[in-house]
Amino acid sequence: MHFGPHLLLAALEGLVTSAVLALTALGLSLVFGVMRVVNVAHGEFFMLGAVLAWAISTAISGHPAVGFLAALVIAPLIVGAIALVAERLVLRRLDYNPEATIVATIGMLYIIQQLALTFYGPEARPVEPPFSYRILLPWFGYSGYKLSIIAASALLLIATWLVLTRTRIGLIMRATQYDSETAQAFGIPVGRVYGGVFALGAMLAAIAAVLIVPISQAHYLMGQDPLLLSFIVVIIGGLGSLRGTVVAAVLIGLSDGIISMFFSPTLAKIIATLLVAMVLVFRPQGLFGTASR
Amino acid sequence: MSEASPAKAYALHLGVIALLFALSFVLPEYYHGLLARIMVLAVFAMGYNMLFGYVGLLSLGHAMFFGAGLYGAGLAIIQLGWGVPLAFLVGIACGAVLALVIGLLALRTTGVAFMIVTMMFAQVFSLLILYFATWTGGDQGQVVPQPARVLNLGATSLDLTDPTVRYMSALLLFSLVLLVTLAIVRSRYGRVLVAIRENEERTKMLGYDTFSNKLMAVVVSGTICAASGAAYALLFGYVGSSFASVQYSILPLLWVLLGGAATTLGPLIGTVFMYYVIDVSSGYTSAYLLIVGIALILLVLFFPKGILGTIRQRWLGWLP
């Protein structure tokens, strides 16, 4: 294969990564933006989504698409419910203190990971894709399912954007993000908004995981990389900015796909992490964000 | 914090050291080895406490300082064939230099950004260890050969793999760091650190250069953690990348939170207690991470001051 097609393949793979990453990072970004909570357990919600997708799709017999669609609906709902309970039981009692919540979400990370290991086991298990149509390009065939991930993610991102900007719920969320005390004074149930946002953030991660699991397998440690990459995306995009998050996800996903195709993935990770740390040190508002208040 | 009489504080700490010394002769073999390990790791926790407890800077990347000491000392022996004392110093120097560089960069940020930046630098450190696997042994790690772990002092030679020598070396390091920490905390400098923790703006206004004071604290903290790492490599003979992983950045935080942040003896108590809990629970379940997770959440929810912090608040106000 020549360089051009090779690059195209790398770019396509990168776009698939970007699509999943944008959804995951959007969840992290919403939680940070509205609640000012850095959720270290976000990657574990991602992992839970994938593991539940495996459990649901194996429990339902028949055409793989039926099991997959069931997983796409049920897994995020379960993950959202778990997140809501965790928020009510732990984060609310900590009064959303930024440092205490980080320690508490680290605790959640360990608990979820260990429970997944105990009940799901250390194996990596595949989920069958809902359809296996291959699109034939002049140089290579490409999985139609992977392209549909990109489409699904784009739809979800647009939907989230519409909800945030065009609906009453979105208005309430933005009001809480802008100034929670004034929002409270205007009768917005800030506590419930926080609970809802935390659950929504976890659900976005779970949806991303259900979408990716047919091509990457479910494993109890699979939450680590998405967590790190989401952090990177959210920081580069500017904390709490939806547009920045999407742009950064495409940027990171593409460069990750291309760099790891031509260089060692470890080296790619080292460079990306170091660059992002430097961004955070020298330009804390992110590359696309505006200076924080 | 009420004003402590220096004699009382020093007597308490010397008493703890004497107790650990005496325990060496009564403990059964298994607990003897475990306590030696705990003392080395408690040094790690004390280094962490220096920054987290007294300056109020929560780092999520201290595994890199422990790792710098561990790999600095371990590789000096394995790759360069240097002796034990020199290797120990190399480990400490690696940690000090790394802490200076990280401090200069990370201290430009505050709060949550500081936590994430330190975590990312630690991540880079641990990825570098994996990337240079030909020297570091990658994720398999490397064993420091037994013949190299002998300390030659003139005519006598001390074998660091011997349980008693190992225990006493660990105790020596622990005591030294404990007394140094106590001295720092009680000094003028220690009070400036606490002032920064309580109100950085006001401290700055009073004319203190808070940046260089914090930088100094990062270097001291990193150096102590590196000393612990270097001692770990020499005493237990294993240099592995798991010690540089995120988990080893979280563990000292857990130990310090449990024992009591900003107490000199808290790190030891936290480390002992956590090992004890894991030891007991491993009889019932292999899921020790579950216990770590639950402990972290319960601590921040109900005992944010930790064991010694609560004792100090309720009964013993003079505790340093």
Coordinates of C-alpha atoms in Angstrom, one line a residue:
Chain A
M1 CA 0.0 0.0 0.0
H2 CA 1.3 3.5 -0.9
F3 CA 1.7 6.4 1.5
G4 CA -1.6 8.1 0.5
P5 CA -4.0 5.3 1.1
H6 CA -2.1 4.5 4.3
L7 CA -2.6 8.0 5.5
L8 CA -6.3 7.8 4.6
L9 CA -6.6 4.6 6.6
A10 CA -4.9 6.3 9.5
A11 CA -7.1 9.3 9.2
L12 CA -10.3 7.1 9.2
E13 CA -9.1 5.2 12.2
G14 CA -8.3 8.6 13.8
L15 CA -11.8 9.9 13.1
V16 CA -13.4 6.8 14.7
T17 CA -11.3 7.5 17.8
S18 CA -12.3 11.2 17.7
A19 CA -16.0 10.3 17.5
V20 CA -15.9 8.2 20.6
L21 CA -13.5 10.6 22.3
A22 CA -15.7 13.6 21.7
L23 CA -18.7 11.9 23.4
T24 CA -16.6 10.7 26.4
A25 CA -14.9 14.1 26.8
L26 CA -18.2 15.9 26.4
G27 CA -19.4 14.1 29.5
L28 CA -16.3 15.0 31.5
S29 CA -16.5 18.6 30.3
L30 CA -20.2 19.0 31.2
V31 CA -19.6 17.7 34.7
F32 CA -16.6 20.0 35.2
G33 CA -18.3 22.9 33.6
V34 CA -21.6 22.8 35.5
M35 CA -20.4 21.2 38.8
R36 CA -16.7 22.2 39.0
V37 CA -16.1 18.5 39.8
V38 CA -13.1 16.7 38.2
N39 CA -14.5 13.2 37.8
V40 CA -11.6 10.8 37.9
A41 CA -14.1 7.8 37.8
H42 CA -15.3 8.9 34.3
G43 CA -13.2 6.3 32.6
E44 CA -14.8 3.6 34.8
F45 CA -18.3 4.7 33.7
F46 CA -17.0 4.2 30.1
M47 CA -15.8 0.7 31.1
L48 CA -19.1 -0.1 32.8
G49 CA -20.9 0.8 29.6
A50 CA -18.8 -1.6 27.6
V51 CA -19.1 -4.4 30.1
L52 CA -22.9 -4.0 30.4
A53 CA -23.1 -3.9 26.6
W54 CA -21.5 -7.3 26.6
A55 CA -23.8 -8.7 29.3
I56 CA -26.9 -7.4 27.6
S57 CA -26.0 -8.5 24.1
T58 CA -25.1 -12.0 25.2
A59 CA -28.4 -12.2 27.3
I60 CA -30.5 -11.4 24.2
S61 CA -30.5 -14.1 21.5
G62 CA -31.4 -13.5 17.9
H63 CA -29.9 -11.1 15.4
P64 CA -26.9 -9.2 16.8
A65 CA -28.5 -5.9 15.9
V66 CA -31.3 -6.6 18.4
G67 CA -28.9 -7.2 21.3
F68 CA -26.8 -4.2 20.3
L69 CA -29.7 -1.8 20.1
A70 CA -30.9 -3.1 23.5
A71 CA -27.4 -2.5 24.9
L72 CA -27.3 1.0 23.4
V73 CA -30.5 1.9 25.3
I74 CA -30.2 -0.1 28.6
A75 CA -26.5 0.2 29.4
P76 CA -26.3 4.0 29.5
L77 CA -29.5 4.0 31.6
I78 CA -28.0 1.6 34.2
V79 CA -24.7 3.6 34.2
G80 CA -26.6 6.8 34.6
A81 CA -28.5 5.4 37.6
I82 CA -25.3 4.2 39.2
A83 CA -23.8 7.7 38.7
L84 CA -26.8 9.4 40.2
V85 CA -26.7 7.2 43.3
A86 CA -22.9 7.9 43.7
E87 CA -23.6 11.6 43.3
R88 CA -26.4 11.6 45.9
L89 CA -24.5 9.5 48.4
V90 CA -21.0 10.9 48.1
L91 CA -20.4 14.1 46.1
R92 CA -23.4 16.0 47.4
R93 CA -22.4 15.3 51.0
L94 CA -18.9 16.7 50.2
D95 CA -20.5 20.0 49.1
Y96 CA -18.7 19.6 45.7
N97 CA -15.4 20.7 47.3
P98 CA -13.0 20.3 44.3
E99 CA -10.2 18.5 46.2
A100 CA -12.4 16.2 48.3
T101 CA -14.4 15.2 45.2
I102 CA -11.2 14.2 43.4
V103 CA -10.2 11.9 46.2
A104 CA -13.8 10.5 46.4
T105 CA -14.0 9.8 42.7
I106 CA -10.6 8.1 42.9
G107 CA -12.2 5.9 45.5
M108 CA -15.1 5.2 43.1
L109 CA -12.7 4.4 40.4
Y110 CA -11.1 1.6 42.5
I111 CA -14.5 0.3 43.7
I112 CA -16.0 0.1 40.2
Q113 CA -12.8 -1.4 38.7
Q114 CA -12.6 -4.1 41.4
L115 CA -16.3 -5.0 41.2
A116 CA -15.9 -5.3 37.4
L117 CA -12.9 -7.6 37.9
T118 CA -14.8 -9.7 40.5
F119 CA -18.1 -10.1 38.6
Y120 CA -16.9 -9.8 35.0
G121 CA -13.5 -11.3 35.2
P122 CA -10.1 -10.4 33.7
E123 CA -10.9 -11.5 30.1
A124 CA -11.4 -9.2 27.2
R125 CA -14.7 -10.2 25.5
P126 CA -16.0 -9.1 22.1
V127 CA -19.5 -7.9 21.2
E128 CA -20.8 -8.7 17.7
P129 CA -21.4 -5.6 15.6
P130 CA -25.0 -5.0 14.6
F131 CA -24.1 -5.3 10.9
S132 CA -21.0 -6.2 9.0
Y133 CA -21.2 -4.3 5.8
R134 CA -17.9 -3.4 4.2
I135 CA -17.5 -0.4 2.1
L136 CA -15.1 -1.0 -0.7
L137 CA -12.7 1.8 -1.5
P138 CA -10.3 1.6 -4.4
W139 CA -7.3 0.6 -2.1
F140 CA -8.9 -1.2 0.8
G141 CA -12.3 -2.3 2.2
Y142 CA -13.4 -0.3 5.3
S143 CA -15.9 -1.4 7.9
G144 CA -19.2 0.3 7.4
Y145 CA -19.9 -0.1 11.2
K146 CA -16.9 2.1 12.0
L147 CA -18.3 4.9 9.7
S148 CA -21.7 4.6 11.4
I149 CA -20.0 5.3 14.7
I150 CA -18.8 8.6 13.4
A151 CA -22.3 9.4 12.2
A152 CA -23.9 8.3 15.4
S153 CA -21.5 10.4 17.4
A154 CA -22.1 13.5 15.3
L155 CA -25.8 13.1 15.7
L156 CA -25.5 12.8 19.5
L157 CA -23.2 15.8 19.7
I158 CA -25.6 17.9 17.7
A159 CA -28.5 16.7 19.9
T160 CA -26.6 17.7 23.0
W161 CA -25.8 21.1 21.6
L162 CA -29.5 21.6 20.7
V163 CA -30.5 20.6 24.2
L164 CA -28.0 22.9 25.8
T165 CA -28.8 26.0 23.6
R166 CA -32.5 25.6 22.6
T167 CA -34.4 24.0 25.5
R168 CA -35.5 25.0 29.0
I169 CA -33.4 22.2 30.5
G170 CA -30.3 23.6 28.7
L171 CA -31.1 27.1 29.9
I172 CA -31.3 25.8 33.5
M173 CA -28.0 24.0 33.1
R174 CA -26.3 27.0 31.7
A175 CA -27.7 29.2 34.4
T176 CA -26.3 26.8 37.0
Q177 CA -23.0 26.8 35.3
Y178 CA -22.8 30.5 35.1
D179 CA -23.7 31.3 38.7
S180 CA -25.1 28.6 40.9
E181 CA -26.0 30.9 43.8
T182 CA -28.0 33.3 41.6
A183 CA -29.6 30.3 39.9
Q184 CA -30.7 29.0 43.3
A185 CA -32.1 32.4 44.2
F186 CA -34.2 32.3 41.1
G187 CA -35.7 29.0 42.2
I188 CA -33.6 26.6 40.1
P189 CA -33.2 23.3 42.0
V190 CA -29.4 23.4 41.8
G191 CA -29.0 20.1 43.7
R192 CA -31.2 18.2 41.2
V193 CA -29.4 19.9 38.3
Y194 CA -26.1 18.6 39.6
G195 CA -27.4 15.1 40.0
G196 CA -28.8 15.1 36.5
V197 CA -25.6 16.5 35.0
F198 CA -23.4 14.0 36.7
A199 CA -25.7 11.1 35.5
L200 CA -25.8 12.7 32.0
G201 CA -22.0 12.9 31.9
A202 CA -21.7 9.2 32.9
M203 CA -24.3 8.2 30.3
L204 CA -22.4 10.0 27.5
A205 CA -19.3 8.0 28.4
A206 CA -21.4 4.8 28.5
I207 CA -22.9 5.4 25.0
A208 CA -19.4 6.0 23.6
A209 CA -18.3 2.7 25.1
V210 CA -21.3 0.8 23.7
L211 CA -20.5 2.3 20.3
I212 CA -16.8 1.3 20.4
V213 CA -17.1 -2.1 22.0
P214 CA -17.9 -4.1 18.8
I215 CA -14.5 -3.1 17.4
S216 CA -12.4 -3.0 20.6
Q217 CA -13.7 -5.7 23.1
A218 CA -14.8 -5.1 26.7
H219 CA -12.2 -5.3 29.4
Y220 CA -12.2 -4.2 33.1
L221 CA -9.1 -1.9 32.6
M222 CA -10.3 -0.3 29.4
G223 CA -11.3 2.9 31.2
Q224 CA -7.8 4.2 31.7
D225 CA -6.9 5.4 28.2
P226 CA -10.3 7.2 27.6
L227 CA -9.9 8.9 30.9
L228 CA -6.5 10.3 30.1
L229 CA -7.4 11.2 26.5
S230 CA -10.7 12.9 27.7
F231 CA -8.7 15.0 30.2
I232 CA -6.4 16.0 27.4
V233 CA -9.3 16.9 25.1
V234 CA -11.1 18.8 27.8
I235 CA -8.0 20.8 28.8
I236 CA -7.0 21.6 25.2
G237 CA -10.5 22.5 24.2
G238 CA -11.0 24.7 27.3
L239 CA -12.9 23.4 30.3
G240 CA -16.6 23.6 29.8
S241 CA -16.7 24.7 26.2
L242 CA -18.6 22.3 23.9
R243 CA -17.2 23.6 20.6
G244 CA -13.6 23.5 22.0
T245 CA -14.2 19.9 23.2
V246 CA -15.3 18.7 19.8
V247 CA -12.5 20.5 17.9
A248 CA -9.9 19.2 20.4
A249 CA -11.3 15.6 20.1
V250 CA -11.0 15.6 16.3
L251 CA -7.5 17.0 16.6
I252 CA -6.3 14.5 19.3
G253 CA -8.1 11.6 17.7
L254 CA -6.6 12.3 14.2
S255 CA -3.1 12.9 15.5
D256 CA -3.3 9.9 17.7
G257 CA -4.4 7.7 14.8
I258 CA -1.8 9.1 12.5
I259 CA 1.1 9.2 15.0
S260 CA 0.5 5.7 16.3
M261 CA 0.3 4.3 12.8
F262 CA 3.7 5.6 11.9
F263 CA 5.4 5.7 15.3
S264 CA 5.3 3.8 18.6
P265 CA 2.0 4.3 20.5
T266 CA 3.9 4.7 23.7
L267 CA 5.9 7.6 22.2
A268 CA 2.7 9.1 20.9
K269 CA 1.2 9.0 24.3
I270 CA 4.3 10.5 25.9
I271 CA 4.4 13.4 23.5
A272 CA 0.6 14.1 23.8
T273 CA 0.6 14.0 27.6
L274 CA 3.7 16.2 27.8
L275 CA 2.3 18.7 25.4
V276 CA -1.0 18.9 27.3
A277 CA 0.7 19.3 30.6
M278 CA 2.6 22.2 29.1
V279 CA -0.6 23.7 27.7
L280 CA -2.1 23.5 31.2
V281 CA 1.0 25.2 32.7
F282 CA 1.4 28.0 30.2
R283 CA -2.1 28.5 28.9
P284 CA -4.5 27.3 31.6
Q285 CA -7.6 28.5 29.8
G286 CA -7.0 25.9 27.0
L287 CA -6.2 26.7 23.3
F288 CA -9.7 27.5 22.4
G289 CA -11.2 28.6 25.7
T290 CA -11.5 32.1 27.0
A291 CA -9.9 33.1 30.3
S292 CA -11.9 31.9 33.2
R293 CA -13.8 34.3 35.4
Chain B
M1 CA -2.7 24.3 67.2
S2 CA -1.6 25.2 70.7
E3 CA 2.1 25.9 71.4
A4 CA 3.9 22.6 72.1
S5 CA 6.7 22.2 74.6
P6 CA 9.6 21.0 72.5
A7 CA 10.7 18.4 75.0
K8 CA 7.3 16.7 75.0
A9 CA 7.2 16.4 71.2
Y10 CA 10.7 15.1 70.9
A11 CA 10.2 12.6 73.7
L12 CA 7.1 11.3 71.9
H13 CA 9.0 10.8 68.6
L14 CA 12.0 9.2 70.3
G15 CA 9.6 7.0 72.1
V16 CA 8.0 5.8 68.8
I17 CA 11.5 5.2 67.4
A18 CA 12.5 3.2 70.5
L19 CA 9.3 1.2 70.2
L20 CA 10.0 0.3 66.6
F21 CA 13.5 -0.7 67.6
A22 CA 12.2 -3.0 70.4
L23 CA 9.6 -4.5 68.0
S24 CA 12.5 -5.8 65.9
F25 CA 13.3 -8.4 68.6
V26 CA 9.8 -9.6 69.4
L27 CA 8.0 -9.6 66.1
P28 CA 7.6 -13.0 64.3
E29 CA 9.4 -13.3 61.0
Y30 CA 6.5 -12.4 58.7
Y31 CA 5.6 -9.2 60.5
H32 CA 9.3 -8.3 61.0
G33 CA 9.7 -8.1 57.2
L34 CA 6.4 -6.4 56.7
L35 CA 7.2 -3.7 59.2
A36 CA 10.6 -3.0 57.5
R37 CA 8.7 -2.4 54.3
I38 CA 6.1 -0.3 56.0
M39 CA 8.8 1.9 57.5
V40 CA 10.3 2.6 54.1
L41 CA 6.8 3.3 52.6
A42 CA 6.0 5.5 55.6
V43 CA 9.0 7.7 54.6
F44 CA 7.3 8.0 51.2
A45 CA 4.1 9.1 53.0
M46 CA 6.1 11.6 55.2
G47 CA 7.5 13.1 52.0
Y48 CA 4.0 13.4 50.6
N49 CA 2.7 14.8 53.8
M50 CA 5.3 17.6 53.7
L51 CA 3.6 19.0 50.6
F52 CA 0.0 17.9 51.0
G53 CA -0.3 18.4 54.8
Y54 CA 1.8 21.4 55.5
V55 CA 1.6 23.4 52.2
G56 CA -1.9 22.2 51.2
L57 CA -0.7 21.2 47.7
L58 CA -2.5 18.0 46.6
S59 CA -0.2 16.3 44.1
L60 CA -1.4 13.2 42.2
G61 CA 2.0 12.5 40.8
H62 CA 4.3 11.7 43.7
A63 CA 5.0 8.2 42.3
M64 CA 7.4 9.8 39.9
F65 CA 9.6 11.0 42.8
F66 CA 9.5 7.6 44.4
G67 CA 10.2 6.1 41.0
A68 CA 13.1 8.5 40.4
G69 CA 14.7 7.3 43.6
L70 CA 13.9 3.6 42.9
Y71 CA 15.2 3.7 39.3
G72 CA 18.1 6.1 40.1
A73 CA 19.5 3.7 42.7
G74 CA 18.5 0.5 41.0
L75 CA 19.9 1.4 37.6
A76 CA 23.1 2.8 39.1
I77 CA 23.7 -0.7 40.5
I78 CA 22.4 -2.8 37.6
Q79 CA 23.6 -0.8 34.6
L80 CA 26.6 1.0 36.0
G81 CA 27.7 -1.5 38.7
W82 CA 28.1 1.3 41.3
G83 CA 28.2 0.6 45.1
V84 CA 25.4 0.9 47.5
P85 CA 26.2 4.3 49.1
L86 CA 26.7 5.9 45.7
A87 CA 23.6 4.4 44.3
F88 CA 21.6 5.6 47.2
L89 CA 22.9 9.2 46.6
V90 CA 22.2 8.9 42.9
G91 CA 18.6 8.0 43.7
I92 CA 18.1 10.9 46.0
A93 CA 19.8 13.3 43.5
C94 CA 17.5 12.1 40.7
G95 CA 14.5 12.8 42.9
A96 CA 15.7 16.3 43.9
V97 CA 16.5 17.4 40.4
L98 CA 13.2 16.0 39.1
A99 CA 11.3 17.7 41.9
L100 CA 13.0 21.0 41.1
V101 CA 12.0 20.8 37.4
I102 CA 8.4 19.7 38.1
G103 CA 8.1 22.3 40.9
L104 CA 9.2 25.1 38.6
L105 CA 6.5 24.1 36.0
A106 CA 3.6 22.8 38.1
L107 CA 3.7 25.6 40.7
R108 CA 2.6 28.0 38.0
T109 CA -0.8 26.3 38.4
T110 CA -3.0 26.1 41.4
G111 CA -5.9 23.9 42.7
V112 CA -7.3 21.4 40.4
A113 CA -4.9 22.3 37.6
F114 CA -2.0 21.5 39.9
M115 CA -3.4 18.0 40.6
I116 CA -3.9 17.2 36.9
V117 CA -0.5 18.6 35.8
T118 CA 1.3 16.5 38.4
M119 CA -0.7 13.5 37.4
M120 CA 0.3 14.0 33.8
F121 CA 3.9 14.5 34.5
A122 CA 3.9 11.3 36.5
Q123 CA 2.1 9.6 33.6
V124 CA 4.9 10.7 31.2
F125 CA 7.5 9.4 33.7
S126 CA 5.9 6.0 33.9
L127 CA 5.5 5.9 30.1
L128 CA 9.2 6.8 29.7
I129 CA 10.1 3.8 31.9
L130 CA 8.1 1.6 29.6
Y131 CA 9.5 3.2 26.4
F132 CA 13.1 2.7 27.5
A133 CA 12.5 -0.9 28.3
T134 CA 16.0 -2.0 27.2
W135 CA 17.5 -0.2 30.2
T136 CA 14.7 -0.2 32.7
G137 CA 13.3 -3.7 32.1
G138 CA 9.9 -2.3 31.0
D139 CA 6.8 -3.6 32.7
Q140 CA 8.6 -6.7 33.9
G141 CA 10.9 -4.7 36.1
Q142 CA 14.4 -5.8 37.2
V143 CA 15.8 -7.5 40.2
V144 CA 18.8 -6.0 41.9
P145 CA 21.1 -8.9 42.3
Q146 CA 21.8 -10.0 45.9
P147 CA 25.7 -9.7 45.8
A148 CA 25.4 -6.1 44.8
R149 CA 23.3 -5.2 47.8
V150 CA 26.2 -5.4 50.3
L151 CA 27.4 -2.3 52.1
N152 CA 31.2 -2.4 52.6
L153 CA 32.4 -0.3 55.5
G154 CA 36.1 -0.8 55.8
A155 CA 36.6 -4.2 57.3
T156 CA 33.0 -5.0 58.0
S157 CA 30.4 -5.6 55.3
L158 CA 26.7 -5.4 55.9
D159 CA 24.4 -7.6 53.8
L160 CA 21.2 -5.5 53.1
T161 CA 19.3 -8.7 52.3
D162 CA 19.7 -10.0 55.9
P163 CA 16.4 -9.4 57.7
T164 CA 17.9 -7.7 60.8
V165 CA 20.2 -5.4 58.8
R166 CA 17.3 -4.6 56.5
Y167 CA 15.0 -3.7 59.4
M168 CA 17.6 -1.6 61.1
S169 CA 18.5 0.3 57.9
A170 CA 14.8 1.0 57.3
L171 CA 14.5 2.2 60.9
L172 CA 17.5 4.4 60.5
L173 CA 16.1 6.1 57.4
F174 CA 12.7 6.4 59.0
S175 CA 14.0 7.9 62.2
L176 CA 16.2 10.4 60.4
V177 CA 13.3 11.5 58.1
L178 CA 10.9 11.7 61.1
L179 CA 13.2 13.9 63.1
V180 CA 14.1 16.1 60.1
T181 CA 10.3 16.5 59.4
L182 CA 9.7 17.4 63.0
A183 CA 12.5 20.0 63.0
I184 CA 11.2 21.5 59.7
V185 CA 7.7 21.7 60.9
R186 CA 8.7 23.4 64.1
S187 CA 11.0 25.8 62.4
R188 CA 10.3 29.3 61.1
Y189 CA 10.2 27.8 57.6
G190 CA 7.5 25.3 58.6
R191 CA 5.3 28.0 60.0
V192 CA 5.6 30.0 56.7
L193 CA 4.5 26.8 54.9
V194 CA 1.4 26.5 57.1
A195 CA 0.7 30.2 56.6
I196 CA 0.8 29.6 52.8
R197 CA -1.7 26.8 53.3
E198 CA -4.1 28.8 55.3
N199 CA -4.0 32.0 53.2
E200 CA -1.5 32.4 50.4
E201 CA -2.5 36.0 49.5
R202 CA -2.1 37.2 53.1
T203 CA 1.3 35.5 53.4
K204 CA 2.4 37.2 50.2
M205 CA 1.2 40.5 51.5
L206 CA 3.3 40.0 54.7
G207 CA 6.3 40.0 52.5
Y208 CA 7.1 36.3 52.1
D209 CA 8.1 35.0 48.7
T210 CA 5.5 32.2 48.5
F211 CA 6.7 30.8 45.2
S212 CA 10.2 30.0 46.3
N213 CA 8.9 28.7 49.6
K214 CA 6.6 26.4 47.8
L215 CA 9.3 25.4 45.4
M216 CA 11.6 24.5 48.3
A217 CA 8.8 22.4 49.8
V218 CA 8.3 20.5 46.6
V219 CA 12.0 19.8 46.4
V220 CA 12.2 18.6 50.1
S221 CA 9.1 16.5 49.6
G222 CA 10.4 15.0 46.3
T223 CA 13.8 14.3 47.9
I224 CA 12.3 12.5 50.8
C225 CA 10.1 10.4 48.5
A226 CA 13.1 9.6 46.3
A227 CA 15.1 8.5 49.5
S228 CA 12.3 6.1 50.2
G229 CA 12.3 4.8 46.6
A230 CA 16.1 4.4 46.6
A231 CA 16.0 2.6 50.0
Y232 CA 13.2 0.3 48.6
A233 CA 15.4 -0.6 45.6
L234 CA 18.4 -1.4 47.8
L235 CA 16.6 -3.2 50.7
F236 CA 14.0 -5.2 48.7
G237 CA 15.9 -5.6 45.5
Y238 CA 13.1 -5.0 43.0
V239 CA 12.8 -2.1 40.5
G240 CA 9.5 -2.2 38.7
S241 CA 7.3 0.2 36.7
S242 CA 4.3 -0.5 38.9
F243 CA 5.9 1.6 41.5
A244 CA 5.7 4.6 39.1
S245 CA 2.1 4.0 38.2
V246 CA -0.8 6.2 39.2
Q247 CA -1.7 3.8 42.0
Y248 CA 1.5 4.7 43.8
S249 CA 0.6 8.3 43.6
I250 CA -2.7 7.6 45.2
L251 CA -1.4 5.3 48.0
P252 CA 0.6 8.0 49.9
L253 CA -2.4 10.3 49.7
L254 CA -4.5 7.5 51.2
W255 CA -2.0 6.8 53.9
V256 CA -1.6 10.5 54.8
L257 CA -5.4 11.1 54.8
L258 CA -5.9 8.1 57.0
G259 CA -3.2 8.9 59.5
G260 CA -3.9 12.6 59.6
A261 CA -2.6 15.2 57.2
A262 CA -0.2 17.8 58.8
T263 CA 0.7 15.5 61.7
T264 CA 4.3 14.2 61.9
L265 CA 3.4 10.7 63.0
G266 CA 0.2 10.4 60.9
P267 CA 1.9 9.0 57.8
L268 CA 3.4 6.1 59.8
I269 CA 0.0 5.4 61.5
G270 CA -1.8 5.6 58.2
T271 CA 0.6 3.2 56.5
V272 CA 0.6 0.7 59.3
F273 CA -3.2 0.8 59.6
M274 CA -3.8 0.4 55.8
Y275 CA -1.4 -2.5 55.6
Y276 CA -3.1 -4.1 58.6
V277 CA -6.5 -3.7 57.0
I278 CA -5.3 -5.2 53.7
D279 CA -3.6 -8.0 55.6
V280 CA -6.7 -8.9 57.5
S281 CA -9.1 -8.5 54.6
S282 CA -6.9 -10.6 52.3
G283 CA -7.9 -13.5 54.4
Y284 CA -11.5 -13.0 53.1
T285 CA -11.1 -11.5 49.6
S286 CA -8.4 -10.7 47.0
A287 CA -10.3 -7.5 46.2
Y288 CA -8.0 -5.2 48.1
L289 CA -8.5 -2.3 45.7
L290 CA -12.1 -2.3 46.7
I291 CA -11.0 -1.7 50.3
V292 CA -8.7 1.1 49.2
G293 CA -11.6 2.7 47.3
I294 CA -14.1 2.4 50.1
A295 CA -11.5 3.7 52.6
L296 CA -10.8 6.8 50.5
I297 CA -14.5 7.6 50.2
L298 CA -15.3 7.0 53.9
L299 CA -12.3 9.1 54.9
V300 CA -13.2 12.2 52.9
L301 CA -16.8 11.9 54.0
F302 CA -16.4 11.3 57.7
F303 CA -12.8 11.7 58.8
P304 CA -11.2 14.4 56.7
K305 CA -8.7 15.0 59.4
G306 CA -7.6 11.4 59.7
I307 CA -6.8 9.4 62.9
L308 CA -4.2 11.6 64.4
G309 CA -5.8 14.8 63.2
T310 CA -9.0 13.8 65.0
I311 CA -7.1 12.9 68.2
R312 CA -5.3 16.2 68.1
Q313 CA -8.5 18.1 67.6
R314 CA -10.3 16.3 70.5
W315 CA -7.7 15.6 73.1
L316 CA -4.1 16.3 72.4
G317 CA -3.7 19.8 71.1
W318 CA 0.0 19.8 71.5
L319 CA 0.6 17.0 69.0
P320 CA 3.0 18.2 66.3

